[in-house]
Amino acid sequence: MTFVRLGYVAMSIHLPHSSPSQTMTFAQFSKIQDRDAAIRKLERISRSNLANCLRLLKYNVENGIYFFRFSSRLIPLATHDALSDWDYLNAVAESLAQIGEFLRLYPHMRIDFHPDHFVLLNSTKKEVFIQSLKTLAVHRQLLQGMNVDPTHRCVLHIGGGYGNKEKALEQFIENWGHVDKTIQPLIMLENDDKIFTVQDTLYLCEKLGIPMVLDLHHHYANYGPLHWEEVWDRIVQTWHVSFLPVKIHISSPRSETQFRAHADYIDPKPFCDFLERIKGTVDQVDVMIEAKRKDEALFQLIRDLKQLNQFEWENVASFYVK
């Protein structure tokens, strides 16, 4: 028997005016002649994003959803060199504490981040690597401000292939030695849809002691020498370093010609096939739905799964596979 918990990404279709990703570009910032006024505007946007995060968390609890990915755009321009003197943490400390207080009431709620694609820990460019570390440090500070244990809360892709995948994998290992010991525990690694397969990602995770997030859609878009099922036990083993349950990503292709792009909703059949294969191999698996219709895709998947009448439902978005 395996317990399955469904979650969704960052934004809600159903909760109005709740975007946690309101932003301000540096060009927009620069057009405001009064720098202090521009910073105050940045702070208002940041506090609004965090207030919407809290609204989303409350909405999730009301709807029985206990797995959620925060937007990585909560604090616009937090890592911009021109704003290195901006104490954004002090500006949003109360907002972060409010989220932390709410999460304290629901300790079984799982939250995490998926920093943007420009976070490249295997980059050969020093400036890109340093900027990536700065971005991860911001994520860690936000989690600490929420009083959330930051361990294994940020999922990343390995990075670029740079024309030589094997060399790029070794570059990740070399760079990893230069990642601060406070940042390393944040990281989970995910197989991607173009370059690094399940086997490539598993190689790094086993070597460096990092939990691996299996992305099923990416696996079928970027198929390696082995089917995911052949290495599932090894993927599960990578989570033995974590206090969190095994995590996977699911999405569906938009079409045959746009196979890598995410569809609005989830095709339940491949997901059910996966569950049938892994049931009993782990006590729990947390499933992040990556679909254009966000929470509506989650609700539709629940409706589809309930029609099958083969799962035992714990609450709205969690069930047992027997």
Short mmCIF file of C-alpha atoms in Angstrom, two decimals:
data_model
loop_
_atom_site.label_atom_id
_atom_site.label_comp_id
_atom_site.label_asym_id
_atom_site.label_seq_id
_atom_site.Cartn_x
_atom_site.Cartn_y
_atom_site.Cartn_z
CA MET A 1 0.00 0.00 0.00
CA THR A 2 1.28 3.47 -0.90
CA PHE A 3 -0.05 6.84 0.21
CA VAL A 4 -0.22 9.42 -2.61
CA ARG A 5 -0.47 13.17 -2.07
CA LEU A 6 -1.23 15.51 -4.99
CA GLY A 7 -0.02 19.09 -5.30
CA TYR A 8 0.11 21.89 -7.84
CA VAL A 9 2.33 24.79 -8.85
CA ALA A 10 2.33 28.34 -7.51
CA MET A 11 -0.94 29.83 -8.79
CA SER A 12 -4.68 29.12 -8.65
CA ILE A 13 -7.21 29.26 -11.46
CA HIS A 14 -10.07 29.46 -8.96
CA LEU A 15 -8.81 31.93 -6.35
CA PRO A 16 -9.14 35.42 -7.89
CA HIS A 17 -6.45 38.10 -7.72
CA SER A 18 -3.97 35.80 -6.00
CA SER A 19 -0.83 35.96 -8.13
CA PRO A 20 2.34 35.45 -6.07
CA SER A 21 4.48 36.41 -9.07
CA GLN A 22 3.77 40.12 -9.53
CA THR A 23 7.00 41.64 -10.70
CA MET A 24 9.01 44.73 -11.49
CA THR A 25 11.83 44.73 -14.01
CA PHE A 26 15.03 46.65 -13.46
CA ALA A 27 14.11 48.85 -16.42
CA GLN A 28 10.86 49.77 -14.65
CA PHE A 29 12.75 50.31 -11.40
CA SER A 30 15.25 52.59 -13.12
CA LYS A 31 12.54 54.83 -14.57
CA ILE A 32 11.47 55.89 -11.09
CA GLN A 33 13.69 58.89 -10.34
CA ASP A 34 13.33 58.66 -6.57
CA ARG A 35 15.27 55.49 -5.68
CA ASP A 36 13.74 55.24 -2.20
CA ALA A 37 10.27 55.39 -3.75
CA ALA A 38 11.26 52.70 -6.24
CA ILE A 39 12.45 50.44 -3.40
CA ARG A 40 9.23 51.06 -1.46
CA LYS A 41 7.31 49.94 -4.56
CA LEU A 42 9.43 46.79 -4.76
CA GLU A 43 8.64 46.10 -1.14
CA ARG A 44 4.91 46.59 -1.68
CA ILE A 45 5.00 44.11 -4.57
CA SER A 46 6.96 41.60 -2.47
CA ARG A 47 4.58 41.86 0.47
CA SER A 48 1.62 41.48 -1.90
CA ASN A 49 3.16 38.33 -3.39
CA LEU A 50 3.68 36.85 0.06
CA ALA A 51 0.16 37.83 1.16
CA ASN A 52 -1.14 35.94 -1.86
CA CYS A 53 1.02 32.95 -0.92
CA LEU A 54 -0.71 32.92 2.46
CA ARG A 55 -4.12 33.17 0.76
CA LEU A 56 -3.19 30.25 -1.47
CA LEU A 57 -2.08 28.14 1.49
CA LYS A 58 -5.37 28.81 3.28
CA TYR A 59 -7.27 28.00 0.09
CA ASN A 60 -5.30 24.76 -0.24
CA VAL A 61 -6.15 23.67 3.31
CA GLU A 62 -9.82 24.46 2.69
CA ASN A 63 -9.64 22.19 -0.35
CA GLY A 64 -7.67 19.37 1.24
CA ILE A 65 -4.43 20.08 -0.67
CA TYR A 66 -1.26 19.61 1.38
CA PHE A 67 1.47 19.84 -1.24
CA PHE A 68 2.29 23.16 -2.90
CA ARG A 69 5.11 24.76 -4.85
CA PHE A 70 5.83 28.39 -4.09
CA SER A 71 6.61 30.80 -6.89
CA SER A 72 10.31 31.62 -7.17
CA ARG A 73 9.42 35.20 -8.12
CA LEU A 74 8.25 36.33 -4.71
CA ILE A 75 10.86 39.07 -4.30
CA PRO A 76 11.55 40.91 -7.59
CA LEU A 77 15.18 41.97 -8.16
CA ALA A 78 16.34 40.37 -4.89
CA THR A 79 19.63 39.26 -6.47
CA HIS A 80 20.24 42.24 -8.77
CA ASP A 81 23.69 43.72 -8.26
CA ALA A 82 22.35 47.27 -8.35
CA LEU A 83 20.18 46.49 -5.31
CA SER A 84 22.79 44.78 -3.15
CA ASP A 85 22.14 47.36 -0.41
CA TRP A 86 18.40 46.58 -0.26
CA ASP A 87 17.46 44.79 2.96
CA TYR A 88 14.51 42.95 1.45
CA LEU A 89 14.40 40.40 4.27
CA ASN A 90 13.67 43.07 6.83
CA ALA A 91 10.99 44.52 4.55
CA VAL A 92 9.12 41.21 4.29
CA ALA A 93 9.95 39.70 7.69
CA GLU A 94 6.40 40.11 9.03
CA SER A 95 4.87 38.60 5.88
CA LEU A 96 7.20 35.60 6.07
CA ALA A 97 6.43 35.15 9.76
CA GLN A 98 2.69 35.09 9.03
CA ILE A 99 3.20 32.28 6.52
CA GLY A 100 5.34 30.47 9.06
CA GLU A 101 2.64 30.77 11.72
CA PHE A 102 0.09 29.28 9.35
CA LEU A 103 2.36 26.43 8.33
CA ARG A 104 3.02 25.70 11.99
CA LEU A 105 -0.68 24.85 12.30
CA TYR A 106 -0.33 22.32 9.47
CA PRO A 107 3.05 20.63 9.98
CA HIS A 108 2.22 17.91 7.43
CA MET A 109 1.89 20.53 4.65
CA ARG A 110 4.77 20.13 2.18
CA ILE A 111 6.03 23.21 0.38
CA ASP A 112 8.97 23.69 -1.94
CA PHE A 113 10.44 25.75 -4.79
CA HIS A 114 11.62 25.16 -8.35
CA PRO A 115 14.08 28.00 -9.07
CA ASP A 116 14.13 29.31 -12.64
CA HIS A 117 16.08 27.74 -15.49
CA PHE A 118 18.93 30.27 -15.19
CA VAL A 119 20.07 28.59 -11.95
CA LEU A 120 22.87 26.47 -13.39
CA LEU A 121 25.12 24.71 -10.92
CA ASN A 122 27.16 23.10 -13.71
CA SER A 123 27.95 26.34 -15.51
CA THR A 124 31.54 26.88 -16.61
CA LYS A 125 31.01 30.64 -16.32
CA LYS A 126 31.95 31.94 -12.89
CA GLU A 127 29.46 34.81 -12.99
CA VAL A 128 26.56 32.46 -13.83
CA PHE A 129 27.55 30.06 -11.06
CA ILE A 130 27.83 32.87 -8.50
CA GLN A 131 24.47 34.31 -9.52
CA SER A 132 22.94 30.84 -9.20
CA LEU A 133 24.25 30.56 -5.65
CA LYS A 134 22.86 34.00 -4.81
CA THR A 135 19.42 32.92 -6.07
CA LEU A 136 19.52 29.74 -4.00
CA ALA A 137 20.60 31.74 -0.95
CA VAL A 138 17.50 33.92 -1.35
CA HIS A 139 15.32 30.80 -1.41
CA ARG A 140 16.99 29.55 1.75
CA GLN A 141 16.48 32.89 3.51
CA LEU A 142 12.80 32.95 2.56
CA LEU A 143 12.31 29.45 3.97
CA GLN A 144 14.12 30.40 7.16
CA GLY A 145 11.94 33.50 7.44
CA MET A 146 8.92 31.17 7.27
CA ASN A 147 10.54 28.96 9.93
CA VAL A 148 10.56 26.08 7.45
CA ASP A 149 13.41 23.58 7.48
CA PRO A 150 15.09 24.37 4.14
CA THR A 151 16.39 20.83 3.62
CA HIS A 152 15.40 19.45 0.19
CA ARG A 153 13.06 22.29 -0.73
CA CYS A 154 14.55 23.38 -4.08
CA VAL A 155 14.38 21.14 -7.14
CA LEU A 156 16.80 21.92 -9.97
CA HIS A 157 17.72 20.58 -13.37
CA ILE A 158 21.34 19.61 -13.76
CA GLY A 159 21.97 22.44 -16.21
CA GLY A 160 23.42 22.77 -19.68
CA GLY A 161 25.05 20.07 -21.78
CA TYR A 162 27.52 22.48 -23.40
CA GLY A 163 28.13 20.08 -26.27
CA ASN A 164 29.58 17.35 -24.07
CA LYS A 165 27.12 15.77 -21.63
CA GLU A 166 29.68 13.62 -19.81
CA LYS A 167 31.93 16.62 -19.24
CA ALA A 168 28.93 18.68 -18.10
CA LEU A 169 28.11 16.02 -15.50
CA GLU A 170 31.66 16.12 -14.18
CA GLN A 171 31.51 19.92 -14.15
CA PHE A 172 28.48 19.68 -11.85
CA ILE A 173 30.52 17.49 -9.48
CA GLU A 174 33.43 19.93 -9.55
CA ASN A 175 31.17 22.93 -8.96
CA TRP A 176 29.30 21.12 -6.19
CA GLY A 177 32.46 21.25 -4.10
CA HIS A 178 32.23 25.05 -4.26
CA VAL A 179 28.57 25.21 -3.21
CA ASP A 180 28.27 26.48 0.35
CA LYS A 181 27.47 23.79 2.91
CA THR A 182 24.35 25.75 3.90
CA ILE A 183 23.07 25.62 0.30
CA GLN A 184 23.84 21.99 -0.58
CA PRO A 185 21.09 20.55 1.66
CA LEU A 186 18.42 22.58 -0.19
CA ILE A 187 18.88 20.73 -3.43
CA MET A 188 16.94 17.98 -5.20
CA LEU A 189 17.76 17.08 -8.82
CA GLU A 190 15.30 16.33 -11.62
CA ASN A 191 15.81 14.63 -14.98
CA ASP A 192 15.10 16.99 -17.87
CA ASP A 193 13.38 16.68 -21.24
CA LYS A 194 16.31 17.36 -23.57
CA ILE A 195 19.75 16.56 -22.15
CA PHE A 196 20.07 14.72 -18.85
CA THR A 197 18.16 11.44 -18.62
CA VAL A 198 16.98 9.55 -15.56
CA GLN A 199 20.27 7.62 -15.59
CA ASP A 200 22.38 10.80 -15.81
CA THR A 201 20.50 12.42 -12.94
CA LEU A 202 20.66 9.28 -10.83
CA TYR A 203 24.42 9.13 -11.36
CA LEU A 204 24.86 12.55 -9.75
CA CYS A 205 22.31 11.95 -7.00
CA GLU A 206 23.95 8.71 -5.92
CA LYS A 207 27.45 10.16 -6.11
CA LEU A 208 26.66 13.36 -4.20
CA GLY A 209 23.92 12.22 -1.84
CA ILE A 210 21.11 14.30 -3.39
CA PRO A 211 17.46 13.16 -3.58
CA MET A 212 16.23 12.57 -7.13
CA VAL A 213 12.87 13.80 -8.39
CA LEU A 214 11.58 11.58 -11.19
CA ASP A 215 9.77 13.57 -13.88
CA LEU A 216 7.78 11.04 -15.87
CA HIS A 217 6.94 13.33 -18.79
CA HIS A 218 10.59 14.35 -19.14
CA HIS A 219 11.58 10.69 -19.07
CA TYR A 220 9.40 9.84 -22.06
CA ALA A 221 10.57 12.97 -23.91
CA ASN A 222 14.22 12.19 -23.21
CA TYR A 223 14.44 8.44 -22.93
CA GLY A 224 17.70 6.96 -21.71
CA PRO A 225 19.05 3.42 -21.96
CA LEU A 226 16.82 2.20 -19.12
CA HIS A 227 13.13 2.51 -18.33
CA TRP A 228 12.43 4.40 -15.07
CA GLU A 229 11.01 1.20 -13.56
CA GLU A 230 14.40 -0.52 -13.86
CA VAL A 231 16.01 2.07 -11.57
CA TRP A 232 13.02 2.96 -9.37
CA ASP A 233 14.50 1.22 -6.32
CA ARG A 234 17.68 3.25 -6.73
CA ILE A 235 15.70 6.48 -7.08
CA VAL A 236 13.88 5.63 -3.86
CA GLN A 237 17.23 4.99 -2.16
CA THR A 238 18.34 8.56 -2.88
CA TRP A 239 15.54 9.75 -0.58
CA HIS A 240 16.97 7.89 2.40
CA VAL A 241 19.03 11.03 3.13
CA SER A 242 15.82 13.07 3.49
CA PHE A 243 13.10 13.40 6.12
CA LEU A 244 10.63 14.11 3.28
CA PRO A 245 8.76 11.47 1.23
CA VAL A 246 9.75 10.57 -2.33
CA LYS A 247 8.66 13.24 -4.78
CA ILE A 248 7.81 12.97 -8.49
CA HIS A 249 6.55 15.32 -11.19
CA ILE A 250 3.76 14.51 -13.61
CA SER A 251 2.54 16.36 -16.69
CA SER A 252 1.10 15.41 -20.06
CA PRO A 253 2.26 16.35 -23.57
CA ARG A 254 0.32 19.18 -25.21
CA SER A 255 0.22 17.18 -28.46
CA GLU A 256 2.25 14.69 -30.47
CA THR A 257 3.98 17.52 -32.32
CA GLN A 258 4.51 19.51 -29.09
CA PHE A 259 5.41 16.56 -26.92
CA ARG A 260 7.68 18.44 -24.50
CA ALA A 261 5.16 21.22 -23.80
CA HIS A 262 2.80 20.81 -20.85
CA ALA A 263 -0.88 20.25 -21.53
CA ASP A 264 -3.68 22.02 -19.67
CA TYR A 265 -4.64 18.83 -17.85
CA ILE A 266 -3.25 15.43 -16.84
CA ASP A 267 -3.95 12.24 -18.76
CA PRO A 268 -4.85 9.86 -15.90
CA LYS A 269 -3.91 6.61 -17.68
CA PRO A 270 -0.08 6.95 -17.62
CA PHE A 271 -0.31 8.15 -14.03
CA CYS A 272 -2.41 5.16 -13.01
CA ASP A 273 0.04 2.85 -14.80
CA PHE A 274 2.85 4.39 -12.76
CA LEU A 275 0.95 3.96 -9.50
CA GLU A 276 0.21 0.33 -10.29
CA ARG A 277 3.93 -0.33 -10.79
CA ILE A 278 5.19 1.41 -7.66
CA LYS A 279 2.48 0.53 -5.15
CA GLY A 280 3.97 -1.02 -2.05
CA THR A 281 7.54 -0.05 -2.94
CA VAL A 282 7.32 3.15 -0.86
CA ASP A 283 5.10 4.20 2.01
CA GLN A 284 4.37 7.58 0.43
CA VAL A 285 4.94 9.51 -2.78
CA ASP A 286 4.19 13.21 -3.23
CA VAL A 287 3.11 14.08 -6.76
CA MET A 288 3.57 17.58 -8.15
CA ILE A 289 1.21 18.30 -11.05
CA GLU A 290 2.79 20.53 -13.69
CA ALA A 291 -0.12 21.54 -15.88
CA LYS A 292 -1.23 24.83 -17.41
CA ARG A 293 -4.55 24.77 -15.56
CA LYS A 294 -2.85 24.60 -12.15
CA ASP A 295 -5.33 23.68 -9.39
CA GLU A 296 -8.11 23.01 -11.87
CA ALA A 297 -5.88 20.32 -13.44
CA LEU A 298 -5.53 18.80 -9.97
CA PHE A 299 -9.29 18.82 -9.39
CA GLN A 300 -9.92 17.31 -12.82
CA LEU A 301 -7.40 14.56 -12.18
CA ILE A 302 -9.16 13.79 -8.89
CA ARG A 303 -12.50 13.54 -10.69
CA ASP A 304 -10.96 11.23 -13.29
CA LEU A 305 -9.33 9.02 -10.66
CA LYS A 306 -12.51 8.74 -8.62
CA GLN A 307 -14.36 7.43 -11.65
CA LEU A 308 -11.97 4.47 -11.67
CA ASN A 309 -13.09 3.53 -8.16
CA GLN A 310 -9.79 1.79 -7.38
CA PHE A 311 -8.26 4.06 -4.74
CA GLU A 312 -9.07 4.67 -1.10
CA TRP A 313 -9.34 8.42 -0.54
CA GLU A 314 -7.93 9.93 2.65
CA ASN A 315 -9.07 13.47 1.84
CA VAL A 316 -9.73 15.59 -1.24
CA ALA A 317 -6.23 15.33 -2.75
CA SER A 318 -4.68 12.32 -1.01
CA PHE A 319 -5.38 8.62 -1.41
CA TYR A 320 -4.06 5.10 -0.88
CA VAL A 321 -3.06 2.72 -3.66
CA LYS A 322 -3.62 -0.87 -2.56
#
